[in-house]
mmCIF file of C-alpha atoms and ligand atoms in Angstrom:
data_model
loop_
_atom_site.group_PDB
_atom_site.id
_atom_site.type_symbol
_atom_site.label_atom_id
_atom_site.label_comp_id
_atom_site.label_asym_id
_atom_site.label_seq_id
_atom_site.Cartn_x
_atom_site.Cartn_y
_atom_site.Cartn_z
ATOM 1 C CA MET A 297 144.829 98.685 196.095
ATOM 2 C CA MET A 298 143.990 100.029 192.628
ATOM 3 C CA TYR A 299 140.324 99.117 192.490
ATOM 4 C CA ARG A 300 137.514 98.009 194.722
ATOM 5 C CA SER A 301 134.705 95.639 193.630
ATOM 6 C CA LEU A 302 131.185 97.043 193.635
ATOM 7 C CA VAL A 303 128.167 94.767 193.444
ATOM 8 C CA THR A 304 126.082 96.524 190.806
ATOM 9 C CA GLY A 305 123.337 93.922 190.436
ATOM 10 C CA CYS A 306 122.146 90.625 191.800
ATOM 11 C CA GLY A 307 119.808 87.960 190.506
ATOM 12 C CA ALA A 308 118.174 84.662 191.363
ATOM 13 C CA TYR A 309 116.503 81.648 189.893
ATOM 14 C CA LEU A 310 114.544 78.872 191.574
ATOM 15 C CA PRO A 311 113.152 75.841 189.724
ATOM 16 C CA ALA A 312 109.352 75.842 189.447
ATOM 17 C CA GLN A 313 108.699 72.608 191.312
ATOM 18 C CA ILE A 314 108.207 72.942 195.086
ATOM 19 C CA VAL A 315 108.385 69.897 197.337
ATOM 20 C CA THR A 316 106.904 70.265 200.817
ATOM 21 C CA ASN A 317 107.933 68.436 203.977
ATOM 22 C CA ALA A 318 104.647 66.541 203.845
ATOM 23 C CA GLN A 319 105.493 65.290 200.362
ATOM 24 C CA LEU A 320 108.894 64.071 201.605
ATOM 25 C CA ALA A 321 107.174 62.276 204.457
ATOM 26 C CA GLU A 322 105.517 60.096 201.812
ATOM 27 C CA ARG A 323 108.966 58.953 200.610
ATOM 28 C CA VAL A 324 110.992 58.549 203.831
ATOM 29 C CA GLU A 325 110.275 58.063 207.545
ATOM 30 C CA THR A 326 110.079 61.737 208.544
ATOM 31 C CA ASN A 327 107.519 64.396 209.362
ATOM 32 C CA ASP A 328 106.921 68.112 208.907
ATOM 33 C CA GLU A 329 107.310 68.864 212.608
ATOM 34 C CA TRP A 330 110.769 67.266 212.910
ATOM 35 C CA ILE A 331 112.073 69.047 209.812
ATOM 36 C CA ARG A 332 110.696 72.455 210.872
ATOM 37 C CA GLN A 333 111.880 72.220 214.458
ATOM 38 C CA ARG A 334 115.372 70.916 213.736
ATOM 39 C CA THR A 335 116.096 72.945 210.605
ATOM 40 C CA GLY A 336 113.467 75.645 209.962
ATOM 41 C CA ILE A 337 112.833 74.177 206.505
ATOM 42 C CA CYS A 338 109.222 74.029 205.240
ATOM 43 C CA GLN A 339 109.791 73.366 201.525
ATOM 44 C CA ARG A 340 112.456 73.283 198.796
ATOM 45 C CA HIS A 341 112.617 73.786 195.028
ATOM 46 C CA ILE A 342 113.701 70.828 192.912
ATOM 47 C CA ALA A 343 114.982 71.102 189.334
ATOM 48 C CA ALA A 344 112.852 69.523 186.609
ATOM 49 C CA GLU A 345 114.050 66.443 184.765
ATOM 50 C CA GLY A 346 116.762 67.554 182.361
ATOM 51 C CA GLU A 347 117.171 70.940 184.053
ATOM 52 C CA MET A 348 120.863 71.366 184.814
ATOM 53 C CA THR A 349 122.995 73.509 187.075
ATOM 54 C CA SER A 350 124.009 75.633 184.052
ATOM 55 C CA ASP A 351 120.327 76.309 183.257
ATOM 56 C CA LEU A 352 119.806 77.621 186.781
ATOM 57 C CA GLY A 353 123.046 79.594 186.631
ATOM 58 C CA VAL A 354 122.237 81.202 183.289
ATOM 59 C CA ALA A 355 118.821 82.348 184.532
ATOM 60 C CA ALA A 356 120.281 83.864 187.706
ATOM 61 C CA ALA A 357 123.115 85.506 185.754
ATOM 62 C CA ARG A 358 120.693 87.085 183.265
ATOM 63 C CA ASP A 359 118.660 88.429 186.167
ATOM 64 C CA ALA A 360 121.815 89.926 187.729
ATOM 65 C CA LEU A 361 122.987 91.451 184.430
ATOM 66 C CA ASP A 362 119.549 93.067 183.946
ATOM 67 C CA ALA A 363 119.625 94.472 187.478
ATOM 68 C CA ALA A 364 123.129 95.887 186.910
ATOM 69 C CA GLY A 365 122.326 97.254 183.446
ATOM 70 C CA VAL A 366 125.415 95.447 182.158
ATOM 71 C CA ALA A 367 125.476 93.685 178.779
ATOM 72 C CA ALA A 368 126.817 90.117 178.637
ATOM 73 C CA GLY A 369 129.447 91.344 176.164
ATOM 74 C CA GLU A 370 131.039 93.515 178.861
ATOM 75 C CA ILE A 371 131.750 90.600 181.230
ATOM 76 C CA ASP A 372 135.373 89.456 181.319
ATOM 77 C CA LEU A 373 135.302 86.996 184.239
ATOM 78 C CA ILE A 374 132.785 84.325 185.230
ATOM 79 C CA VAL A 375 133.268 82.405 188.452
ATOM 80 C CA CYS A 376 130.688 79.713 189.067
ATOM 81 C CA ALA A 377 130.618 78.221 192.549
ATOM 82 C CA THR A 378 129.147 74.750 192.341
ATOM 83 C CA SER A 379 129.611 71.229 193.674
ATOM 84 C CA THR A 380 127.038 69.847 191.260
ATOM 85 C CA PRO A 381 128.504 70.677 187.825
ATOM 86 C CA ASP A 382 126.700 69.613 184.659
ATOM 87 C CA GLU A 383 129.625 67.344 183.802
ATOM 88 C CA THR A 384 132.961 66.390 185.375
ATOM 89 C CA PHE A 385 134.502 68.770 182.848
ATOM 90 C CA PRO A 386 134.467 71.318 181.331
ATOM 91 C CA ALA A 387 133.593 73.845 184.009
ATOM 92 C CA THR A 388 129.899 74.706 184.208
ATOM 93 C CA ALA A 389 131.033 78.339 184.041
ATOM 94 C CA THR A 390 132.155 77.843 180.425
ATOM 95 C CA ARG A 391 128.712 76.601 179.410
ATOM 96 C CA ILE A 392 127.159 79.582 181.177
ATOM 97 C CA GLN A 393 129.631 81.875 179.378
ATOM 98 C CA HIS A 394 128.590 80.457 176.010
ATOM 99 C CA ARG A 395 124.863 80.554 176.762
ATOM 100 C CA LEU A 396 125.076 84.191 177.892
ATOM 101 C CA GLY A 397 126.993 85.107 174.740
ATOM 102 C CA VAL A 398 130.081 86.315 176.589
ATOM 103 C CA PRO A 399 132.793 86.408 173.913
ATOM 104 C CA GLN A 400 135.887 87.026 176.047
ATOM 105 C CA GLY A 401 137.661 86.619 179.347
ATOM 106 C CA ALA A 402 137.948 83.612 181.630
ATOM 107 C CA ALA A 403 135.240 81.331 182.999
ATOM 108 C CA PHE A 404 135.881 78.655 185.612
ATOM 109 C CA ASP A 405 134.270 76.862 188.536
ATOM 110 C CA VAL A 406 135.150 77.133 192.206
ATOM 111 C CA GLN A 407 134.487 74.126 194.402
ATOM 112 C CA ALA A 408 134.015 74.887 198.076
ATOM 113 C CA VAL A 409 130.570 73.310 198.581
ATOM 114 C CA CYS A 410 128.365 75.487 200.832
ATOM 115 C CA SER A 411 131.152 78.084 201.188
ATOM 116 C CA GLY A 412 131.354 78.313 197.407
ATOM 117 C CA PHE A 413 129.796 81.725 197.022
ATOM 118 C CA VAL A 414 132.108 83.335 199.583
ATOM 119 C CA TYR A 415 135.062 81.615 197.892
ATOM 120 C CA GLY A 416 133.900 82.729 194.430
ATOM 121 C CA LEU A 417 133.384 86.288 195.643
ATOM 122 C CA SER A 418 136.859 86.252 197.164
ATOM 123 C CA VAL A 419 138.466 85.016 193.932
ATOM 124 C CA ALA A 420 136.618 87.492 191.699
ATOM 125 C CA ASP A 421 137.206 90.372 194.131
ATOM 126 C CA ASN A 422 140.945 89.735 194.008
ATOM 127 C CA PHE A 423 140.944 89.665 190.178
ATOM 128 C CA LEU A 424 139.157 93.012 190.160
ATOM 129 C CA ARG A 425 141.260 94.636 192.875
ATOM 130 C CA VAL A 426 144.479 94.147 190.930
ATOM 131 C CA GLY A 427 142.953 95.073 187.582
ATOM 132 C CA GLN A 428 143.055 91.628 185.960
ATOM 133 C CA ALA A 429 139.321 91.838 185.175
ATOM 134 C CA LYS A 430 136.843 94.719 185.059
ATOM 135 C CA LYS A 431 133.363 93.186 185.186
ATOM 136 C CA ALA A 432 132.737 89.812 186.742
ATOM 137 C CA LEU A 433 129.818 87.507 187.271
ATOM 138 C CA VAL A 434 129.949 85.460 190.460
ATOM 139 C CA ILE A 435 127.356 82.710 190.364
ATOM 140 C CA GLY A 436 126.334 80.120 192.940
ATOM 141 C CA ALA A 437 124.360 77.384 191.177
ATOM 142 C CA GLU A 438 123.455 73.964 192.506
ATOM 143 C CA THR A 439 121.282 70.935 191.841
ATOM 144 C CA PHE A 440 121.895 69.041 195.088
ATOM 145 C CA SER A 441 118.754 66.988 194.417
ATOM 146 C CA ARG A 442 120.945 65.027 191.959
ATOM 147 C CA ILE A 443 123.440 63.885 194.605
ATOM 148 C CA LEU A 444 121.060 63.161 197.487
ATOM 149 C CA ASP A 445 120.387 59.668 198.727
ATOM 150 C CA TRP A 446 116.590 59.839 198.657
ATOM 151 C CA THR A 447 116.381 56.910 201.073
ATOM 152 C CA ASP A 448 118.464 58.709 203.763
ATOM 153 C CA ARG A 449 116.126 60.860 205.844
ATOM 154 C CA SER A 450 119.014 62.468 207.725
ATOM 155 C CA THR A 451 120.183 64.271 204.556
ATOM 156 C CA CYS A 452 117.519 64.224 201.844
ATOM 157 C CA VAL A 453 115.191 66.588 203.715
ATOM 158 C CA LEU A 454 117.853 69.289 204.074
ATOM 159 C CA PHE A 455 118.720 70.449 200.565
ATOM 160 C CA GLY A 456 117.166 72.191 197.574
ATOM 161 C CA ASP A 457 118.104 73.436 194.094
ATOM 162 C CA GLY A 458 118.620 77.027 192.979
ATOM 163 C CA ALA A 459 121.001 79.688 191.741
ATOM 164 C CA GLY A 460 121.980 83.234 192.594
ATOM 165 C CA ALA A 461 124.419 85.636 190.965
ATOM 166 C CA VAL A 462 126.030 89.036 191.371
ATOM 167 C CA VAL A 463 127.696 91.393 188.917
ATOM 168 C CA LEU A 464 130.915 92.827 190.330
ATOM 169 C CA GLU A 465 132.489 95.899 188.747
ATOM 170 C CA ALA A 466 135.977 97.259 189.418
ATOM 171 C CA ASP A 467 135.689 100.822 190.684
ATOM 172 C CA LYS A 468 138.553 103.266 191.174
ATOM 173 C CA ALA A 469 136.670 105.881 193.171
ATOM 174 C CA ALA A 470 135.512 103.338 195.749
ATOM 175 C CA ALA A 471 139.106 102.211 196.191
ATOM 176 C CA SER A 472 140.303 105.707 196.990
ATOM 177 C CA ALA A 473 137.489 106.267 199.493
ATOM 178 C CA ASN A 474 138.413 105.213 203.011
ATOM 179 C CA GLY A 475 136.827 102.368 204.965
ATOM 180 C CA SER A 476 133.402 103.931 204.713
ATOM 181 C CA GLY A 477 133.376 103.589 200.920
ATOM 182 C CA ARG A 478 131.070 101.170 199.098
ATOM 183 C CA GLY A 479 131.949 97.758 197.757
ATOM 184 C CA VAL A 480 133.500 94.507 198.928
ATOM 185 C CA LEU A 481 135.498 95.513 202.009
ATOM 186 C CA SER A 482 137.062 92.125 202.673
ATOM 187 C CA THR A 483 136.785 88.385 202.220
ATOM 188 C CA HIS A 484 138.257 85.740 204.520
ATOM 189 C CA ILE A 485 138.351 82.102 203.419
ATOM 190 C CA TYR A 486 139.614 79.000 205.204
ATOM 191 C CA SER A 487 139.699 75.231 204.905
ATOM 192 C CA ASP A 488 140.663 72.192 206.970
ATOM 193 C CA GLY A 489 140.768 68.893 205.098
ATOM 194 C CA SER A 490 140.977 66.788 208.248
ATOM 195 C CA HIS A 491 137.173 66.863 208.532
ATOM 196 C CA HIS A 492 136.541 65.187 205.184
ATOM 197 C CA ASP A 493 134.427 62.366 206.591
ATOM 198 C CA ALA A 494 131.898 64.681 208.262
ATOM 199 C CA LEU A 495 130.571 65.907 204.904
ATOM 200 C CA TYR A 496 131.472 64.471 201.501
ATOM 201 C CA VAL A 497 130.122 62.742 198.401
ATOM 202 C CA ASP A 498 130.967 59.040 198.199
ATOM 203 C CA GLY A 499 131.769 59.076 194.500
ATOM 204 C CA GLY A 500 133.733 60.835 191.814
ATOM 205 C CA PRO A 501 135.667 60.318 188.594
ATOM 206 C CA SER A 502 138.952 59.159 190.115
ATOM 207 C CA SER A 503 137.562 57.190 193.066
ATOM 208 C CA THR A 504 134.438 55.300 192.030
ATOM 209 C CA GLN A 505 133.889 56.473 188.449
ATOM 210 C CA SER A 506 130.343 57.345 189.515
ATOM 211 C CA VAL A 507 128.660 60.488 190.813
ATOM 212 C CA GLY A 508 127.960 59.253 194.343
ATOM 213 C CA HIS A 509 125.725 60.579 197.109
ATOM 214 C CA LEU A 510 126.089 63.220 199.790
ATOM 215 C CA ARG A 511 127.023 61.838 203.225
ATOM 216 C CA MET A 512 126.897 63.996 206.341
ATOM 217 C CA GLU A 513 127.401 63.702 210.084
ATOM 218 C CA GLY A 514 124.991 66.542 210.763
ATOM 219 C CA ARG A 515 125.751 67.010 214.451
ATOM 220 C CA GLU A 516 129.512 67.137 213.806
ATOM 221 C CA VAL A 517 129.091 69.726 211.045
ATOM 222 C CA PHE A 518 126.736 71.780 213.222
ATOM 223 C CA ARG A 519 129.259 71.878 216.068
ATOM 224 C CA HIS A 520 132.088 73.091 213.841
ATOM 225 C CA ALA A 521 129.907 75.483 211.846
ATOM 226 C CA VAL A 522 128.993 77.607 214.843
ATOM 227 C CA VAL A 523 132.610 77.938 215.999
ATOM 228 C CA ARG A 524 134.291 78.350 212.631
ATOM 229 C CA MET A 525 131.848 80.881 211.215
ATOM 230 C CA ALA A 526 132.119 82.948 214.379
ATOM 231 C CA GLU A 527 135.915 83.033 213.921
ATOM 232 C CA ALA A 528 135.535 84.107 210.285
ATOM 233 C CA VAL A 529 133.094 86.842 211.276
ATOM 234 C CA ASP A 530 135.456 88.121 213.967
ATOM 235 C CA ALA A 531 138.300 88.182 211.417
ATOM 236 C CA ALA A 532 136.160 90.192 208.983
ATOM 237 C CA LEU A 533 135.159 92.803 211.558
ATOM 238 C CA GLU A 534 138.660 93.118 212.978
ATOM 239 C CA ALA A 535 140.258 93.530 209.535
ATOM 240 C CA ASN A 536 137.995 96.514 208.900
ATOM 241 C CA GLY A 537 138.107 98.063 212.352
ATOM 242 C CA LEU A 538 134.379 97.418 212.765
ATOM 243 C CA THR A 539 132.273 95.945 215.552
ATOM 244 C CA PRO A 540 129.109 93.807 215.527
ATOM 245 C CA GLY A 541 127.132 96.993 216.185
ATOM 246 C CA ASP A 542 128.144 98.308 212.752
ATOM 247 C CA VAL A 543 126.514 95.397 210.892
ATOM 248 C CA ASP A 544 123.160 96.249 209.290
ATOM 249 C CA TRP A 545 122.397 92.872 207.706
ATOM 250 C CA LEU A 546 123.511 89.329 208.213
ATOM 251 C CA VAL A 547 123.180 87.498 204.888
ATOM 252 C CA PRO A 548 124.222 84.008 205.958
ATOM 253 C CA HIS A 549 124.499 80.646 204.274
ATOM 254 C CA GLN A 550 121.158 78.951 204.813
ATOM 255 C CA ALA A 551 121.754 75.483 206.258
ATOM 256 C CA ASN A 552 119.758 75.522 209.462
ATOM 257 C CA ILE A 553 117.696 78.221 211.199
ATOM 258 C CA ARG A 554 119.303 77.302 214.536
ATOM 259 C CA ILE A 555 122.797 78.045 213.176
ATOM 260 C CA ILE A 556 121.581 81.295 211.576
ATOM 261 C CA GLU A 557 119.854 82.461 214.764
ATOM 262 C CA SER A 558 122.850 81.648 216.938
ATOM 263 C CA MET A 559 125.038 83.828 214.715
ATOM 264 C CA GLY A 560 122.450 86.614 214.829
ATOM 265 C CA ARG A 561 122.411 86.450 218.641
ATOM 266 C CA ARG A 562 126.197 86.445 218.779
ATOM 267 C CA LEU A 563 126.205 89.679 216.765
ATOM 268 C CA ASN A 564 123.394 91.090 218.898
ATOM 269 C CA LEU A 565 121.346 91.672 215.746
ATOM 270 C CA PRO A 566 117.551 91.886 215.994
ATOM 271 C CA SER A 567 116.020 88.973 214.080
ATOM 272 C CA ASP A 568 114.578 91.292 211.421
ATOM 273 C CA ARG A 569 118.174 92.198 210.454
ATOM 274 C CA VAL A 570 118.956 88.588 209.559
ATOM 275 C CA VAL A 571 117.980 87.515 206.044
ATOM 276 C CA VAL A 572 116.318 84.094 206.165
ATOM 277 C CA THR A 573 115.287 81.965 203.190
ATOM 278 C CA VAL A 574 115.990 78.494 204.580
ATOM 279 C CA ASP A 575 112.265 78.036 205.319
ATOM 280 C CA ARG A 576 111.401 78.191 201.598
ATOM 281 C CA HIS A 577 114.642 77.231 199.841
ATOM 282 C CA ALA A 578 116.213 74.723 202.276
ATOM 283 C CA ASN A 579 120.001 74.465 201.897
ATOM 284 C CA THR A 580 120.963 75.365 198.318
ATOM 285 C CA SER A 581 124.706 75.178 199.090
ATOM 286 C CA ALA A 582 126.671 77.775 197.082
ATOM 287 C CA ALA A 583 123.444 79.388 195.855
ATOM 288 C CA SER A 584 122.005 80.239 199.265
ATOM 289 C CA ILE A 585 123.791 83.541 199.950
ATOM 290 C CA PRO A 586 123.151 85.185 196.552
ATOM 291 C CA LEU A 587 119.540 83.937 196.686
ATOM 292 C CA ALA A 588 119.079 85.542 200.102
ATOM 293 C CA LEU A 589 120.857 88.718 198.992
ATOM 294 C CA THR A 590 118.685 89.060 195.894
ATOM 295 C CA GLU A 591 115.525 88.662 197.958
ATOM 296 C CA ALA A 592 116.506 91.297 200.516
ATOM 297 C CA VAL A 593 117.688 93.751 197.850
ATOM 298 C CA GLY A 594 114.585 93.114 195.740
ATOM 299 C CA ASP A 595 112.104 93.835 198.531
ATOM 300 C CA GLY A 596 113.943 96.997 199.581
ATOM 301 C CA ARG A 597 115.291 95.821 202.922
ATOM 302 C CA ILE A 598 118.919 96.356 201.951
ATOM 303 C CA GLN A 599 119.613 100.010 201.196
ATOM 304 C CA SER A 600 122.604 101.896 199.841
ATOM 305 C CA GLY A 601 125.233 102.410 202.539
ATOM 306 C CA ASP A 602 124.192 99.372 204.591
ATOM 307 C CA LEU A 603 126.920 97.080 205.925
ATOM 308 C CA LEU A 604 126.359 93.445 204.920
ATOM 309 C CA LEU A 605 127.998 90.473 206.560
ATOM 310 C CA MET A 606 128.060 87.115 204.782
ATOM 311 C CA GLU A 607 129.271 83.852 206.307
ATOM 312 C CA ALA A 608 129.273 80.216 205.253
ATOM 313 C CA MET A 609 130.579 76.778 206.149
ATOM 314 C CA GLY A 610 130.647 73.641 204.049
ATOM 315 C CA GLY A 611 132.249 70.335 203.152
ATOM 316 C CA GLY A 612 136.023 70.168 203.232
ATOM 317 C CA PHE A 613 135.610 71.721 205.736
ATOM 318 C CA THR A 614 135.605 75.109 204.103
ATOM 319 C CA TRP A 615 134.343 78.308 205.673
ATOM 320 C CA GLY A 616 134.581 82.047 205.327
ATOM 321 C CA SER A 617 133.092 85.509 205.565
ATOM 322 C CA ALA A 618 132.682 88.638 203.492
ATOM 323 C CA LEU A 619 131.906 92.242 204.428
ATOM 324 C CA LEU A 620 130.280 94.554 201.897
ATOM 325 C CA ARG A 621 129.168 98.153 202.030
ATOM 326 C CA TRP A 622 126.065 98.260 199.785
HETATM 327 O O1 LIG B 748 125.571 73.504 204.491
HETATM 328 C C1 LIG B 748 126.610 72.667 204.827
HETATM 329 C C2 LIG B 748 126.746 72.587 206.267
HETATM 330 N N1 LIG B 748 125.720 71.765 206.830
HETATM 331 C C3 LIG B 748 125.181 72.109 207.966
HETATM 332 O O2 LIG B 748 125.472 73.165 208.478
HETATM 333 C C4 LIG B 748 124.260 71.127 208.632
HETATM 334 C C5 LIG B 748 124.522 71.153 210.098
HETATM 335 N N2 LIG B 748 123.729 70.178 210.841
HETATM 336 C C6 LIG B 748 122.406 70.324 211.046
HETATM 337 O O3 LIG B 748 121.785 71.238 210.543
HETATM 338 C C7 LIG B 748 121.733 69.366 211.986
HETATM 339 O O4 LIG B 748 122.714 68.592 212.649
HETATM 340 C C8 LIG B 748 120.736 68.417 211.282
HETATM 341 C C9 LIG B 748 119.513 69.206 210.870
HETATM 342 C C10 LIG B 748 121.381 67.751 210.107
HETATM 343 C C11 LIG B 748 120.266 67.319 212.272
HETATM 344 O O5 LIG B 748 119.722 67.922 213.430
HETATM 345 P P1 LIG B 748 120.160 67.382 214.867
HETATM 346 O O6 LIG B 748 119.359 68.144 215.842
HETATM 347 O O7 LIG B 748 121.652 67.483 214.930
HETATM 348 O O8 LIG B 748 119.644 65.900 214.838
HETATM 349 P P2 LIG B 748 120.474 64.551 214.968
HETATM 350 O O9 LIG B 748 121.270 64.314 213.741
HETATM 351 O O10 LIG B 748 121.171 64.553 216.265
HETATM 352 O O11 LIG B 748 119.295 63.499 215.004
HETATM 353 C C12 LIG B 748 118.345 63.489 216.075
HETATM 354 C C13 LIG B 748 117.342 62.376 215.846
HETATM 355 C C14 LIG B 748 118.001 61.046 215.518
HETATM 356 O O12 LIG B 748 117.260 60.061 216.181
HETATM 357 P P3 LIG B 748 117.808 59.413 217.564
HETATM 358 O O13 LIG B 748 119.147 58.815 217.211
HETATM 359 O O14 LIG B 748 117.894 60.565 218.521
HETATM 360 O O15 LIG B 748 116.753 58.427 217.898
HETATM 361 C C15 LIG B 748 117.804 60.890 214.039
HETATM 362 O O16 LIG B 748 117.724 59.529 213.629
HETATM 363 O O17 LIG B 748 116.522 62.684 214.711
HETATM 364 C C16 LIG B 748 116.491 61.576 213.824
HETATM 365 N N3 LIG B 748 116.311 62.074 212.453
HETATM 366 C C17 LIG B 748 115.112 62.318 211.893
HETATM 367 N N4 LIG B 748 113.858 62.170 212.335
HETATM 368 C C18 LIG B 748 112.850 62.521 211.522
HETATM 369 C C19 LIG B 748 117.276 62.417 211.567
HETATM 370 N N5 LIG B 748 116.714 62.860 210.430
HETATM 371 C C20 LIG B 748 115.382 62.817 210.607
HETATM 372 C C21 LIG B 748 114.285 63.155 209.803
HETATM 373 N N6 LIG B 748 113.039 62.993 210.285
HETATM 374 N N7 LIG B 748 114.441 63.659 208.550
#
């Protein structure tokens, strides 16, 4: 390994409009108590009319660049994880590249739904490790409100809009340090297309020539999520010769508080070592991990030297984990 990727800054953006459970209960047959008890969600942010995924992504990326003290002109790779691109093509990442004023390098989208950030981090980390890029932006940006069926109470209460981003920089010194060094220690990503029908969008350019709506068998996804994410977490710890006791922070995908808490218990982590945003953000798909990370870094919970564990599961199915020394 020639280089290791260091996260040198992270950033977030949430649309201004907040929609509470009570407000949703005016639109569909649901109630605040059901949503809180089953999911932990109290509210979500929804993008304004005309506000696009790229707008959210640009704002989060600028925030991350500021935090890292990196100028847009230094970035040579932009990976945007999204399942709600502005347009079918080109990649939302290219619009973000242009809006940021990045004059060089490659920009493309990664599509792994709720696992998108872990996938994007994995892709960018591998570019940096081999020296194919030096400074990358990994962005998770989503406007799931645009693909929800607002008459389906079993899905429309679960999601929100938002974006998060990290700046990754290739670092030689970190690579020569042993396992205790800082940076992205490992990423593990997986998929299994046989579970398509449990979570998908019933539209697209080559099937229906329309955008379609999100469809989910929640219970089925829940069942697989707990098992698959646990496997990915075990793989991450084993690959680094670490044990659950070494983990300082779980920074999980935010789909459901019950899934998050079960992973925390499995790792034997006290609940104040698990970063939770699902109550305020709902499920923002690929944006949820960088949003949670930015919150916990911003308020000083995550400190230099801490070991961070990320995990996610999404449509495909896709799933994965990442271990980072902060
Ligand atoms: O991020 C991508 C990955 N996605 C996930 O990880 C999501 C995983 N799944 C989940 O989080 C949960 O399965 C849900 C939150 C989606 C659903 O929770 P659940 O405890 O699995 O509920 P359920 O689907 O089994 O539904 C229980 C009952 C049903 O009524 P009956 O059939 O028992 O009479 C539903 O019709 O709750 C009913 N229900 C609702 N009631 C009030 C479903 N949605 C609602 C609602 N308000 N919004």
